Structures are given as C-alpha cells and as structure tokens.
Coordinates of C-alpha atoms in Angstrom, one line a residue:
M1 CA 0.0 0.0 0.0
K2 CA 2.8 2.4 0.8
F3 CA 4.4 1.7 -2.5
L4 CA 1.2 2.4 -4.4
K5 CA 0.7 5.6 -2.5
Q6 CA 4.2 6.7 -3.5
I7 CA 3.4 5.9 -7.1
H8 CA 0.3 8.0 -6.9
I9 CA 2.2 11.0 -5.5
V10 CA 4.8 10.7 -8.3
L11 CA 2.2 10.5 -11.0
F12 CA 0.4 13.5 -9.5
F13 CA 3.6 15.6 -9.7
L14 CA 4.4 14.4 -13.2
S15 CA 0.9 15.3 -14.4
A16 CA 1.2 18.7 -12.8
L17 CA 4.5 19.3 -14.4
S18 CA 3.1 18.2 -17.8
V19 CA 0.2 20.6 -17.5
S20 CA 2.5 23.5 -16.5
A21 CA 4.8 22.5 -19.4
Q22 CA 1.9 22.8 -21.8
V23 CA 1.7 26.6 -21.4
K24 CA 4.6 28.6 -22.7
F25 CA 4.7 32.4 -22.8
E26 CA 7.8 34.2 -24.1
A27 CA 9.0 37.4 -25.8
Q28 CA 11.2 37.2 -28.9
T29 CA 13.1 39.5 -31.3
E30 CA 15.0 38.5 -34.4
R31 CA 18.3 39.9 -33.0
S32 CA 19.6 41.4 -29.8
S33 CA 21.3 44.3 -31.5
Y34 CA 19.9 46.9 -34.1
G35 CA 21.0 50.1 -35.7
L36 CA 19.3 53.4 -34.8
N37 CA 17.7 53.5 -38.2
E38 CA 16.2 50.0 -38.0
R39 CA 12.6 49.2 -37.2
F40 CA 12.0 45.7 -35.8
Q41 CA 9.3 43.4 -34.5
L42 CA 8.8 42.3 -30.9
V43 CA 6.6 39.2 -30.5
F44 CA 5.0 38.0 -27.3
S45 CA 3.6 34.5 -28.0
I46 CA 1.7 31.9 -25.9
N47 CA 1.0 28.4 -27.2
N48 CA -2.6 28.7 -26.1
E49 CA -5.5 31.2 -25.9
G50 CA -4.6 34.0 -23.5
D51 CA -6.5 36.9 -21.9
N52 CA -5.8 40.1 -20.0
F53 CA -2.5 40.8 -21.7
V54 CA -0.5 43.5 -19.9
A55 CA 2.4 45.1 -22.0
P56 CA 5.6 46.3 -20.5
K57 CA 7.1 49.7 -21.0
F58 CA 9.4 50.4 -24.0
P59 CA 12.1 52.8 -22.8
G60 CA 14.1 54.2 -25.7
F61 CA 11.6 53.1 -28.4
K62 CA 8.5 54.4 -30.2
A63 CA 6.1 51.5 -30.1
E64 CA 3.3 50.7 -32.6
G65 CA 0.7 48.1 -31.5
P66 CA -0.4 45.9 -30.2
F67 CA -1.5 43.7 -33.1
I68 CA -3.1 40.4 -32.1
N69 CA -2.6 37.3 -34.2
K70 CA -4.5 34.2 -33.2
G71 CA -4.1 30.9 -35.0
N72 CA -4.6 27.2 -34.7
Q73 CA -3.0 24.2 -36.3
T74 CA -4.1 20.6 -36.5
S75 CA -1.6 17.7 -36.8
I76 CA -2.6 14.1 -37.7
T77 CA -0.4 11.0 -36.9
I78 CA -1.0 7.4 -37.7
I79 CA 0.5 4.7 -35.4
N80 CA -0.3 1.1 -36.0
G81 CA -3.3 2.1 -38.1
R82 CA -4.6 4.3 -35.3
V83 CA -5.3 7.9 -36.3
N84 CA -4.4 10.5 -33.6
Q85 CA -5.5 14.2 -34.2
K86 CA -4.0 17.0 -32.2
R87 CA -5.1 20.7 -32.3
E88 CA -2.6 23.4 -31.3
I89 CA -3.7 26.9 -30.5
S90 CA -1.4 30.0 -30.4
T91 CA -1.7 33.7 -29.6
Q92 CA 0.7 36.3 -30.7
V93 CA 0.9 40.0 -29.5
I94 CA 3.1 42.0 -31.9
Y95 CA 4.7 45.4 -31.4
Y96 CA 6.8 47.3 -34.0
L97 CA 9.6 49.2 -32.3
T98 CA 11.5 52.2 -33.7
P99 CA 14.6 53.2 -31.7
T100 CA 14.8 56.8 -30.5
K101 CA 18.3 56.8 -29.1
K102 CA 21.4 54.7 -28.8
G103 CA 22.2 52.5 -25.8
T104 CA 21.3 49.2 -24.1
F105 CA 17.7 49.0 -23.1
T106 CA 15.8 46.4 -21.1
I107 CA 12.2 45.6 -22.0
G108 CA 10.5 44.3 -18.9
A109 CA 8.2 41.3 -18.5
A110 CA 4.8 41.2 -20.1
S111 CA 2.0 39.2 -18.5
I112 CA -1.0 37.2 -19.8
E113 CA -3.7 35.1 -18.1
Y114 CA -4.7 31.6 -19.1
D115 CA -7.2 29.3 -17.3
G116 CA -7.0 31.5 -14.1
T117 CA -3.2 31.5 -14.0
V118 CA -1.0 34.6 -14.9
Y119 CA 2.1 33.9 -16.9
K120 CA 5.0 36.3 -17.4
S121 CA 7.7 36.6 -20.1
A122 CA 11.3 37.0 -19.4
P123 CA 12.8 40.5 -19.8
I124 CA 14.8 41.2 -23.0
K125 CA 17.9 43.3 -23.4
I126 CA 18.3 45.1 -26.8
T127 CA 21.4 47.1 -27.8
I128 CA 20.9 50.1 -30.2
T129 CA 24.0 51.1 -32.2
D130 CA 24.8 53.8 -34.7
P131 CA 22.7 53.8 -37.9
I132 CA 23.7 51.1 -40.3
Q133 CA 23.6 50.9 -44.1
M134 CA 20.5 49.1 -45.2
P135 CA 21.0 46.3 -47.7
T136 CA 19.0 46.3 -50.8
Y137 CA 17.9 43.3 -52.8
P138 CA 14.9 42.4 -54.9
G139 CA 11.8 41.8 -52.8
Q140 CA 13.4 43.2 -49.6
Q141 CA 10.9 44.7 -47.1
P142 CA 12.6 47.7 -45.4
T143 CA 12.5 47.8 -41.6
N144 CA 12.1 51.5 -41.2
V145 CA 8.8 51.9 -43.1
N146 CA 6.7 55.0 -42.3
Y147 CA 3.3 53.5 -42.9
G148 CA 0.9 56.0 -44.5
E149 CA 3.6 58.3 -45.8
G150 CA 1.8 58.2 -49.2
I151 CA -1.1 60.4 -47.8
H152 CA -1.0 64.1 -48.6
L153 CA -3.3 67.0 -47.8
V154 CA -2.9 69.8 -50.3
A155 CA -4.4 73.3 -50.8
E156 CA -4.6 74.1 -54.5
L157 CA -5.0 77.8 -55.3
S158 CA -6.3 79.1 -58.6
T159 CA -3.8 82.1 -58.5
K160 CA -1.2 83.5 -56.1
N161 CA -1.1 86.9 -57.7
P162 CA -4.7 88.3 -57.8
F163 CA -5.9 91.9 -57.9
V164 CA -7.9 93.3 -55.0
N165 CA -11.4 91.8 -55.2
E166 CA -10.4 89.2 -57.8
P167 CA -11.7 85.7 -56.9
V168 CA -9.2 83.1 -55.6
T169 CA -10.3 79.5 -55.5
V170 CA -8.9 77.3 -52.8
V171 CA -9.5 73.5 -53.2
Y172 CA -8.5 71.3 -50.3
K173 CA -7.6 67.8 -51.7
L174 CA -6.6 64.6 -49.9
Y175 CA -4.3 62.3 -52.0
F176 CA -3.7 58.7 -51.0
E177 CA -2.5 55.5 -52.6
P178 CA -5.2 53.6 -54.6
R179 CA -4.7 50.5 -52.4
S180 CA -5.4 52.5 -49.3
T181 CA -8.7 53.6 -47.7
V182 CA -9.3 56.6 -45.5
G183 CA -12.1 57.5 -43.1
N184 CA -13.1 58.7 -39.6
F185 CA -12.3 62.4 -40.5
R186 CA -12.1 64.4 -37.2
N187 CA -10.5 67.4 -35.5
F188 CA -11.1 69.7 -38.5
K189 CA -9.2 73.0 -38.0
A190 CA -10.3 75.3 -40.8
P191 CA -8.2 78.5 -41.3
K192 CA -9.4 82.0 -40.6
Y193 CA -9.2 83.9 -43.8
N194 CA -8.1 87.3 -42.4
D195 CA -8.2 90.2 -45.0
F196 CA -10.5 88.1 -47.3
W197 CA -14.2 87.8 -47.9
S198 CA -14.8 84.0 -48.0
Q199 CA -17.5 81.7 -49.0
Y200 CA -17.5 77.9 -48.6
I201 CA -18.9 75.8 -51.4
D202 CA -21.2 73.0 -50.3
M203 CA -19.7 69.5 -50.5
K204 CA -22.7 67.3 -50.2
Q205 CA -20.8 64.0 -50.6
L206 CA -17.2 63.0 -50.4
R207 CA -16.2 60.8 -53.4
A208 CA -12.9 59.3 -54.3
E209 CA -11.6 59.8 -57.9
R210 CA -8.4 59.5 -59.7
G211 CA -5.8 62.2 -59.5
K212 CA -2.1 63.0 -60.0
Y213 CA 0.2 64.4 -57.3
N214 CA 3.8 65.1 -58.1
G215 CA 3.5 63.2 -61.3
K216 CA 2.2 60.0 -59.6
D217 CA -1.3 58.4 -59.8
Y218 CA -3.3 58.7 -56.6
S219 CA -6.8 58.4 -55.3
M220 CA -8.2 61.8 -54.5
V221 CA -11.0 63.2 -52.4
V222 CA -12.0 66.9 -52.4
L223 CA -12.6 67.8 -48.7
R224 CA -13.5 71.5 -49.1
K225 CA -13.8 74.3 -51.6
V226 CA -13.5 78.0 -50.7
I227 CA -13.9 81.2 -52.7
L228 CA -11.8 84.1 -51.4
Y229 CA -11.9 87.8 -52.4
P230 CA -8.9 89.7 -51.1
L231 CA -10.0 93.0 -49.6
E232 CA -6.7 94.9 -49.7
S233 CA -3.3 94.7 -51.4
G234 CA -0.1 93.3 -50.1
A235 CA 1.3 89.9 -49.0
K236 CA -1.5 87.9 -47.4
T237 CA -1.2 84.6 -45.5
I238 CA -3.6 81.7 -45.6
E239 CA -3.4 79.6 -42.4
P240 CA -3.0 75.8 -42.6
F241 CA -6.0 73.5 -42.9
K242 CA -5.6 70.6 -40.5
I243 CA -7.4 67.3 -40.1
D244 CA -7.0 63.9 -38.4
L245 CA -8.0 60.7 -40.0
D246 CA -7.7 56.9 -40.0
A247 CA -6.2 55.1 -43.0
E248 CA -5.8 51.5 -43.9
V249 CA -2.5 51.2 -45.8
P250 CA -0.5 48.3 -47.3
T251 CA 2.5 47.1 -45.3
G252 CA 4.5 45.9 -48.3
R253 CA 4.2 42.2 -47.1
R254 CA 1.9 39.7 -48.7
D255 CA -0.2 37.0 -47.1
W256 CA -0.5 33.3 -48.1
F257 CA -2.8 34.2 -50.9
G258 CA -0.5 36.9 -52.4
E259 CA -2.5 39.8 -51.2
Y260 CA -0.9 42.8 -49.5
E261 CA -1.3 42.9 -45.8
M262 CA -3.0 46.0 -44.6
R263 CA -2.5 48.1 -41.4
M264 CA -4.7 50.7 -39.8
V265 CA -2.8 53.9 -38.9
E266 CA -3.7 57.3 -37.5
K267 CA -2.6 60.4 -39.5
S268 CA -2.5 64.1 -38.6
L269 CA -2.3 66.2 -41.8
S270 CA -1.8 69.9 -42.6
T271 CA -1.6 71.9 -45.8
G272 CA 1.0 74.3 -44.5
T273 CA 0.9 78.0 -44.7
Q274 CA 0.2 79.7 -48.1
T275 CA 1.1 83.2 -49.1
I276 CA -0.7 85.3 -51.7
N277 CA 0.6 88.5 -53.2
V278 CA -2.4 90.7 -53.8
K279 CA -1.9 93.5 -56.4
P280 CA -3.6 96.9 -56.0
L281 CA -6.0 98.1 -58.7
P282 CA -4.3 100.7 -61.0
E283 CA -4.8 104.3 -60.2
N284 CA -4.4 105.4 -63.8
G285 CA -7.8 105.9 -65.4
K286 CA -9.8 105.2 -62.3
P287 CA -13.2 107.0 -62.6
E288 CA -14.7 109.1 -59.8
S289 CA -17.8 106.8 -59.8
F290 CA -15.7 103.7 -59.1
A291 CA -16.8 102.0 -55.8
G292 CA -14.8 98.8 -55.8
A293 CA -16.6 96.7 -58.4
V294 CA -14.3 94.1 -60.1
G295 CA -15.6 91.7 -62.8
D296 CA -17.9 91.9 -65.8
F297 CA -21.2 93.7 -65.2
D298 CA -24.4 95.2 -66.7
F299 CA -26.0 98.2 -65.1
K300 CA -29.7 99.2 -65.3
V301 CA -32.0 101.9 -63.8
I302 CA -35.7 101.1 -64.5
P303 CA -38.8 102.9 -63.2
S304 CA -42.0 101.0 -62.6
K305 CA -43.9 103.8 -64.4
T306 CA -43.2 107.3 -65.7
A307 CA -46.7 108.8 -65.7
L308 CA -48.8 109.0 -62.5
K309 CA -50.8 111.4 -60.3
A310 CA -49.6 113.4 -57.4
G311 CA -49.6 111.4 -54.2
E312 CA -49.2 108.1 -56.1
S313 CA -46.0 106.1 -55.8
L314 CA -43.5 104.5 -58.3
D315 CA -40.6 102.1 -57.8
L316 CA -37.2 102.9 -59.2
E317 CA -34.9 99.8 -59.4
V318 CA -31.1 100.3 -59.6
S319 CA -29.5 97.0 -60.4
V320 CA -26.1 95.4 -61.4
S321 CA -25.9 91.9 -62.8
G322 CA -23.1 89.8 -64.1
K323 CA -20.0 88.1 -62.7
G324 CA -17.7 89.5 -60.0
N325 CA -17.6 90.7 -56.4
L326 CA -21.4 91.5 -56.3
K327 CA -21.6 91.6 -52.5
L328 CA -18.6 93.8 -52.0
F329 CA -19.6 97.2 -53.4
T330 CA -22.4 99.7 -53.0
L331 CA -24.8 100.7 -55.8
P332 CA -24.9 104.3 -57.0
K333 CA -27.8 106.3 -55.5
P334 CA -30.2 108.3 -57.7
V335 CA -30.5 112.1 -57.3
V336 CA -34.2 113.3 -57.7
P337 CA -35.8 116.7 -57.5
T338 CA -37.0 117.9 -54.2
A339 CA -40.7 117.7 -55.3
L340 CA -40.2 113.9 -55.4
E341 CA -40.1 112.3 -52.0
M342 CA -37.7 109.3 -52.1
Y343 CA -37.5 106.7 -49.3
E344 CA -34.7 104.4 -48.2
P345 CA -34.2 101.5 -50.6
S346 CA -34.9 97.8 -50.1
H347 CA -31.8 95.8 -51.0
T348 CA -32.1 92.5 -52.8
E349 CA -29.4 89.9 -53.6
N350 CA -29.8 87.0 -55.9
V351 CA -26.2 85.7 -56.0
Q352 CA -24.7 82.3 -56.4
T353 CA -21.1 81.4 -55.6
P354 CA -19.8 78.6 -57.8
L355 CA -16.1 77.7 -58.1
T356 CA -15.5 80.4 -60.6
G357 CA -16.8 83.2 -58.3
M358 CA -19.9 85.2 -57.6
V359 CA -22.6 85.4 -60.3
G360 CA -26.1 86.9 -60.2
K361 CA -27.8 90.2 -59.5
V362 CA -28.0 92.8 -56.8
S363 CA -30.5 95.7 -56.7
D364 CA -31.8 98.6 -54.7
K365 CA -35.5 99.5 -55.1
Y366 CA -36.5 103.0 -54.1
T367 CA -40.1 104.1 -53.5
I368 CA -40.7 107.6 -54.9
I369 CA -43.9 109.7 -54.3
P370 CA -44.4 113.0 -56.2
Q371 CA -46.1 115.8 -54.2
F372 CA -47.0 118.2 -57.0
K373 CA -48.1 118.2 -60.6
G374 CA -45.4 118.7 -63.2
K375 CA -42.6 117.0 -65.2
Y376 CA -39.5 116.0 -63.3
T377 CA -36.2 114.7 -64.5
I378 CA -34.0 112.0 -62.9
K379 CA -30.5 112.6 -64.1
P380 CA -28.4 109.8 -65.7
M381 CA -26.4 107.6 -63.2
E382 CA -22.9 106.1 -63.7
F383 CA -21.6 102.8 -62.6
S384 CA -17.9 102.0 -63.0
Y385 CA -16.0 98.7 -62.6
Y386 CA -12.6 97.2 -63.3
D387 CA -12.6 94.5 -66.0
L388 CA -10.2 91.7 -65.3
V389 CA -10.1 90.5 -68.9
S390 CA -9.2 93.8 -70.6
K391 CA -7.3 95.1 -67.4
S392 CA -9.1 98.4 -67.7
Y393 CA -11.9 100.4 -66.1
K394 CA -15.3 100.6 -67.7
T395 CA -18.2 102.9 -67.1
I396 CA -21.9 102.3 -67.9
T397 CA -24.3 105.4 -67.9
S398 CA -28.0 105.0 -67.5
K399 CA -30.5 107.0 -69.6
E400 CA -32.3 110.2 -68.4
I401 CA -35.7 109.4 -66.9
T402 CA -38.7 111.9 -67.1
I403 CA -41.5 111.5 -64.7
D404 CA -44.9 113.1 -65.8
V405 CA -47.0 113.9 -62.8
A406 CA -50.7 114.8 -63.4
E407 CA -53.1 116.5 -61.0
G408 CA -53.9 114.5 -57.9
D409 CA -57.3 114.1 -56.1
A410 CA -56.3 116.2 -53.1
T411 CA -54.4 119.1 -54.6
F412 CA -54.4 121.6 -57.5
V413 CA -50.9 122.4 -58.7
A414 CA -49.7 125.3 -60.9
N415 CA -46.2 125.0 -62.2
T416 CA -45.1 127.4 -64.9
P417 CA -41.7 127.3 -66.7
S418 CA -40.9 130.9 -65.7
T419 CA -41.2 130.4 -62.0
N420 CA -40.8 127.7 -59.4
K421 CA -43.6 129.1 -57.3
Q422 CA -46.4 126.5 -56.8
A423 CA -49.9 127.3 -55.6
I424 CA -51.9 124.8 -53.6
Q425 CA -55.6 125.1 -53.2
K426 CA -57.4 122.9 -50.7
K427 CA -60.6 121.3 -52.0
E428 CA -61.9 119.9 -48.7
V429 CA -62.4 121.6 -45.3
F430 CA -62.4 119.3 -42.3
Q431 CA -65.2 119.9 -39.8
F432 CA -64.5 119.3 -36.1
N433 CA -67.8 120.4 -34.6
K434 CA -69.9 117.6 -33.1
L435 CA -73.4 117.7 -34.7
K436 CA -75.3 115.2 -32.5
T437 CA -75.9 115.7 -28.8
E438 CA -75.9 112.7 -26.4
F439 CA -77.4 112.8 -22.9
V440 CA -76.0 110.8 -19.9
S441 CA -78.1 110.1 -16.8
A442 CA -76.9 111.9 -13.7
S443 CA -78.1 109.1 -11.3
R444 CA -76.0 105.9 -10.8
E445 CA -77.5 102.4 -10.5
D446 CA -76.6 100.6 -7.2
F447 CA -74.3 97.5 -7.7
L448 CA -75.9 95.5 -4.8
G449 CA -78.9 93.7 -6.1
S450 CA -78.0 94.3 -9.7
G451 CA -77.8 91.6 -12.4
L452 CA -74.0 91.8 -12.4
F453 CA -74.0 91.2 -8.6
Y454 CA -76.0 88.0 -8.8
S455 CA -74.0 86.7 -11.9
L456 CA -70.7 87.0 -9.9
L457 CA -72.3 85.4 -6.9
L458 CA -73.5 82.3 -8.8
A459 CA -70.4 82.0 -11.0
P460 CA -68.3 79.9 -8.5
L461 CA -71.2 77.3 -8.2
L462 CA -71.3 77.0 -12.0
L463 CA -67.6 76.4 -12.2
I464 CA -67.7 73.3 -9.9
P465 CA -68.9 70.8 -12.5
I466 CA -66.5 72.3 -15.1
V467 CA -63.6 71.8 -12.7
M468 CA -64.6 68.2 -12.0
I469 CA -64.8 67.4 -15.7
V470 CA -61.4 68.9 -16.4
K471 CA -59.9 67.0 -13.4
K472 CA -61.3 63.6 -14.7
Q473 CA -59.9 64.4 -18.2
K474 CA -56.5 65.2 -16.7
E475 CA -56.5 61.9 -14.7
A476 CA -57.4 59.9 -17.8
K477 CA -54.7 61.7 -19.7
D478 CA -52.1 61.0 -17.0
A479 CA -53.1 57.3 -17.0
D480 CA -52.5 57.1 -20.7
M481 CA -48.8 56.2 -20.6
V482 CA -48.5 55.5 -24.3
G483 CA -50.3 58.7 -25.3
N484 CA -48.2 60.7 -22.9
R485 CA -45.0 59.2 -24.4
V486 CA -46.2 60.0 -27.9
R487 CA -47.1 63.6 -26.9
N488 CA -43.8 64.0 -25.2
N489 CA -41.9 62.8 -28.2
N490 CA -43.8 65.1 -30.5
R491 CA -42.9 68.0 -28.1
L492 CA -39.3 66.9 -28.3
V493 CA -39.4 66.9 -32.1
K494 CA -40.4 70.5 -32.1
K495 CA -37.9 71.4 -29.4
Y496 CA -34.9 69.8 -31.2
L497 CA -35.9 71.2 -34.6
S498 CA -36.0 74.6 -33.0
E499 CA -32.6 73.9 -31.3
A500 CA -31.1 72.9 -34.7
K501 CA -32.3 76.1 -36.2
K502 CA -30.6 78.1 -33.5
Q503 CA -27.4 76.2 -33.9
M504 CA -27.3 76.7 -37.7
G505 CA -23.6 77.3 -38.5
D506 CA -22.2 75.3 -35.6
K507 CA -21.8 71.8 -37.1
V508 CA -21.7 69.4 -34.1
P509 CA -24.6 70.7 -32.0
F510 CA -26.7 71.3 -35.1
Y511 CA -26.5 67.7 -36.3
M512 CA -26.9 66.3 -32.8
A513 CA -30.2 68.3 -32.5
M514 CA -31.2 67.1 -35.9
E515 CA -30.6 63.4 -35.0
K516 CA -32.6 63.8 -31.8
A517 CA -35.5 65.4 -33.7
L518 CA -35.6 62.5 -36.2
H519 CA -35.3 59.8 -33.5
N520 CA -38.1 61.4 -31.4
F521 CA -40.3 61.6 -34.5
L522 CA -39.8 57.8 -35.0
K523 CA -40.5 57.1 -31.3
A524 CA -43.8 59.1 -31.5
K525 CA -45.0 57.6 -34.7
L526 CA -43.8 54.0 -34.4
H527 CA -44.3 53.7 -30.5
I528 CA -40.7 52.4 -30.0
E529 CA -37.9 53.0 -27.5
T530 CA -34.3 53.9 -28.1
V531 CA -33.2 50.2 -27.8
E532 CA -35.4 49.4 -30.7
M533 CA -33.9 52.1 -33.0
S534 CA -32.1 49.7 -35.4
K535 CA -32.3 50.7 -39.1
D536 CA -33.8 47.3 -40.1
N537 CA -36.5 47.6 -37.4
I538 CA -37.3 51.2 -38.4
I539 CA -37.7 50.2 -42.1
E540 CA -39.9 47.2 -41.2
L541 CA -42.2 49.2 -39.0
L542 CA -42.5 52.0 -41.5
Q543 CA -43.5 49.5 -44.2
Q544 CA -46.1 48.0 -41.8
R545 CA -47.6 51.4 -41.4
N546 CA -48.0 51.7 -45.2
A547 CA -45.3 54.4 -45.7
S548 CA -44.1 54.5 -49.3
E549 CA -40.7 53.0 -50.2
E550 CA -39.6 56.3 -51.6
S551 CA -40.4 58.2 -48.4
I552 CA -38.7 55.5 -46.3
N553 CA -35.5 55.6 -48.4
R554 CA -35.4 59.4 -48.3
F555 CA -35.9 59.5 -44.5
M556 CA -33.2 56.8 -43.9
E557 CA -30.8 58.7 -46.3
L558 CA -31.4 61.9 -44.3
M559 CA -30.6 60.0 -41.0
N560 CA -27.4 58.6 -42.5
D561 CA -26.4 62.0 -43.8
C562 CA -26.9 63.7 -40.4
E563 CA -24.9 60.9 -38.7
F564 CA -22.0 61.2 -41.3
A565 CA -22.0 65.0 -41.3
R566 CA -20.9 65.3 -37.7
Y567 CA -17.5 63.8 -38.7
A568 CA -17.2 65.4 -42.2
P569 CA -16.9 69.0 -43.5
A570 CA -20.2 70.9 -43.5
T571 CA -21.0 74.4 -44.6
D572 CA -23.8 76.8 -43.7
I573 CA -25.5 76.0 -47.0
A574 CA -25.4 72.2 -46.3
M575 CA -26.9 72.7 -42.9
T576 CA -29.7 74.9 -44.3
N577 CA -30.4 72.2 -46.9
D578 CA -30.4 69.4 -44.3
F579 CA -32.8 71.4 -42.0
E580 CA -35.2 72.0 -44.9
R581 CA -35.0 68.3 -45.9
A582 CA -35.7 67.3 -42.3
V583 CA -38.9 69.4 -42.1
E584 CA -40.0 68.1 -45.5
R585 CA -39.3 64.4 -44.7
I586 CA -41.1 64.6 -41.3
S587 CA -44.1 66.3 -42.9
E588 CA -44.2 63.7 -45.7
L589 CA -44.2 60.8 -43.2
E590 CA -46.6 62.6 -40.9
K591 CA -49.3 62.5 -43.6
Q592 CA -48.6 58.8 -44.5
L593 CA -48.5 57.5 -40.9
K594 CA -51.8 59.0 -39.7

C-alpha cells in the first residue's frame, strides 16, 4: 500500500509538471542588436489562448501596436493504423519598435492570463548602435517603413497673384495610394481667412476619384472648396488647414494568398501656410464713380412707371448683374428733384457662388412719391467697374428718366416754366364740430342687487362641474402612458428642430439636435424605444404602417447624412439644406402614418 501511495504521488507531480509545461509564454526578437535606423518586431507568444495581456514599458523606443494574431494548427499522426489528431492553438501579440536613441535597453516582462493563471515573459535586453547601411535586394521589405507616408493634404490655389477683389479658388484635396482607404475624419481645424471675404462651397458627398500628385497616380478626395476675395493689397497669409483621420494602408508584405497585408494607422495632416501677393488696382484711369466693383457687369436703372398722379408712388430699381464681387460694393444712389419724396431702398441679392466666383444680380429698389403736378427729370447715373479681362476700367451710364405727374385728387398744382412758385388750393375743409348731442343720466345704479351682482355670486357654483370634468380628463390623460409618451416625443421633435435652427452654422450641436429630432419623431409615430432604434427595425415598422418606399428611403438617407455630417466637412448652405430636408421628410411621413 505504501508503495502504491508513493506511485500516486509521483504520478500527480508528473501530471502537474506536464500541465505546466503545456503553457509557454515568451518574448522574442529576431536579433539582440539593431541600428538606430532599423525598425524591428517584438513578438509575445503563448501556445494557447490568453486573456488580459499587460504590456511592458518600452524605454528608448517608439512602439506601434499591439497587433493580435491568433491561429490554430491541426496535426494528424497514424501509429499502427490508429489515427491521432492534435489541435494546437497559439496567440501572438506583436509590437513594432523604432529606436529613438542609442544604448542598451531592457524591455520588462509582459503578463498574460490563461485558465486563471498569470504567466510572465522573461525581460529582453536590446542594444541600439549607430545607424547602419540598409542592404537592398529584390523583394526586400525595409524595416524603417513609415506607414501611411503616401497620404497628402494639399491646398490648390487658382492664383497666387490676384488683384484686389479678384476671386481666388482654394480647393483642399486629400491624395492617398489607390490601395489604401481613408475615413473617420475628425478634428477639423479650418483656417481663418483674415483680410479676405470668404464663401464655402457645399460638398454634399465625399467621393474618391483618380488624380495626380507630383506626377504620380493617386486616389483623391475633395474635402472643401472656398472662394476668397482679397480686400486689400499686399502679401496675405492663408493659415493651414488641418485634419486627423484613420487610414488602412498596405505594409508591403503579402499573405499566403499573395494579397498585400494592410495596417490601420492614424494620421494628422496639414496643408501648411500659403502666401498670396495681392496686387492693387491701377490708379491710372480710375473713374470718380468707381466704388470697388471688379468683374464683368451690366447696369440698369428702371422705373416701374413714368406717368402718375400726385400722391401716387412709383418704384425705381437700380440693379447690377453679371459676374464679379457682387456683394462687396455699393450701388450708386439716384438724385431726384425735391418735389419727389424718395424713401430708403430695399436691397435684394440673388447671387450664387460657384467655383469660378460670384454670379447673379444685386439691386436697390426706391419708392418715390411725387407731391405736385409737373414734369420731373432723374439725371443719368454712372456705374464703373474694373474689367479683369481687358485690365481696364469701364463705365456704364443709364438713360435720363422723365416722370410726368398729373393733378392728384387732393391738390391743385400750378407750375409754370418761368417760375418755381407753386400754388396749392385745398378742396376739402375738415369739420371738427360735433353735430349730434348725447345725454347721460346723472343718477347711478346701485351695484348691490344688480344683475352683475347675482352673476358674480353664482359663477363659482357653476364652475364646480367644469372643474370636476377637467380633473377627470387630466387623470385619464395622466393614466394614458402610451399617449403621454407620444405627446412628449412630439414635443421633443419641435424642441430639437428649434434647437437645430438656433445652432445653424455650428456643425456638431446642429447635427446632434437634428438626429434627436428625427429619433423622437420615429418614437412618436412607431411607438418604439431607443433600444429598438435599429435601421432594419425602423424600415420594417414604416413598411407595416404603409409608408411609401420612396419616403422611407429618403428618410433613412437623411438620417445617414446627419450621422455622417458630424464627422465630415459641413457648410452653412449644407446645414440649411439638411434642415429643410428634415422638415420636408417629417411632414411627408406625418401624412402617411396617420
């Protein structure tokens, strides 16, 4: 018995040793010494599935990772006709280390947990020497690769030597290798265009297309377009445009199937500072009527009518149309005789801003009321502008306008050529004497015992049943949990749409309010909660409520656009369009889901 007991003890320790020997966790590098310009791989491997990995510190190195690689391998052996199958599982945690200085560094122990036991790797000593000459041979993968170096953010300017008020187009483009993908745009830092009038051009959707950068083929995305009008001459600086993004880039290595292995990297990009030399407009030949207009324009002065009676009104429209800095100059003001009463104008702008610059029409409309009979002349008006094509000033002169005023209903006017004296004869005389006498009793009726007294006395008694009815209706309303939730969600839709309108121009709070408005609308109409707000569920419920496919698709597209716009460039025009779309889509589904 004693012998058997000893055998059991020995077998127990052997089995324990075999179990402990099954788990092996170690750290490995290809060599123990590297040059300062070499980038190498550090692999922590366990021959099983591990959890709760804790990495050591990497003094003297810039570390990229961790990158987890899990694999399994099945081996089959046949002994005496008996098939034995064994499955081996392994886990690798990989770091890419780039030395930052020379010396000998110790990378401490890492730890990992398996089956409730924590295993630690042995520390590694690595010596970093002077930079070495890198060997080159066909198919070699360099060890000091800067992944994602083929991504460029560029600001392309239409001209760097414009005149004052000449349009300058700035297009911000992102170039990247065709095999790469980019996304998760964030931390936009748009420049402040000091000394420029600026206008963003709406980028409704970011699309990749082919492009060339430094003579090489790239994929290209236009992130933003801006039109600038320099307001004064001299050397002007355009600040950098900055952005952070994630990019999936090829590593240069290939997998078992011959495809390039990809790696996700974070990139912080900047266009750098741009300098524009703005030229002043020439002084030679500048007309006195020149007010800063630069471009190609047409000038018109048009009265709504030229024959009217005294006391009636006419509209005089002064307008400039064409292509140029339409929002950056003032229109000439008409000079009219003193007998014509002219009011302050209403200003109207119908201007679009495409990539080539402003185009459209601006106008001032004056209301003029003649006081007396006669013929009155509005002198010709001049409008001058600088033409960028001919590099010269041009002046347009309007025609003389004659206003023929006939006798009005309330006045008689005499106006002779030899004198400016005007005689006015009143036709009506206002009478202020009261013609009808009204008598008021001197005695006053006593309030006590009057009809008003008894009405006020009985009014509280009549209000009792009304109060009881209102109270019962309120109790029934409070007990209606579903109805209250719907009413609350409807109230929140209006609240968040109003909030979005207030935040117009501030991208993140605007689109957050828009998303909340759309979500609360769906909650109110579909009677669902936040946890049920999956896109597939929303589409299915809308279809069950007989909403049209077109309306559903447009609503879901709006939700996707609002979600994407929080992380992408957005202009004031885009926000206005999205707000109008939201109101339209909600109204459209509101009618269909009743």
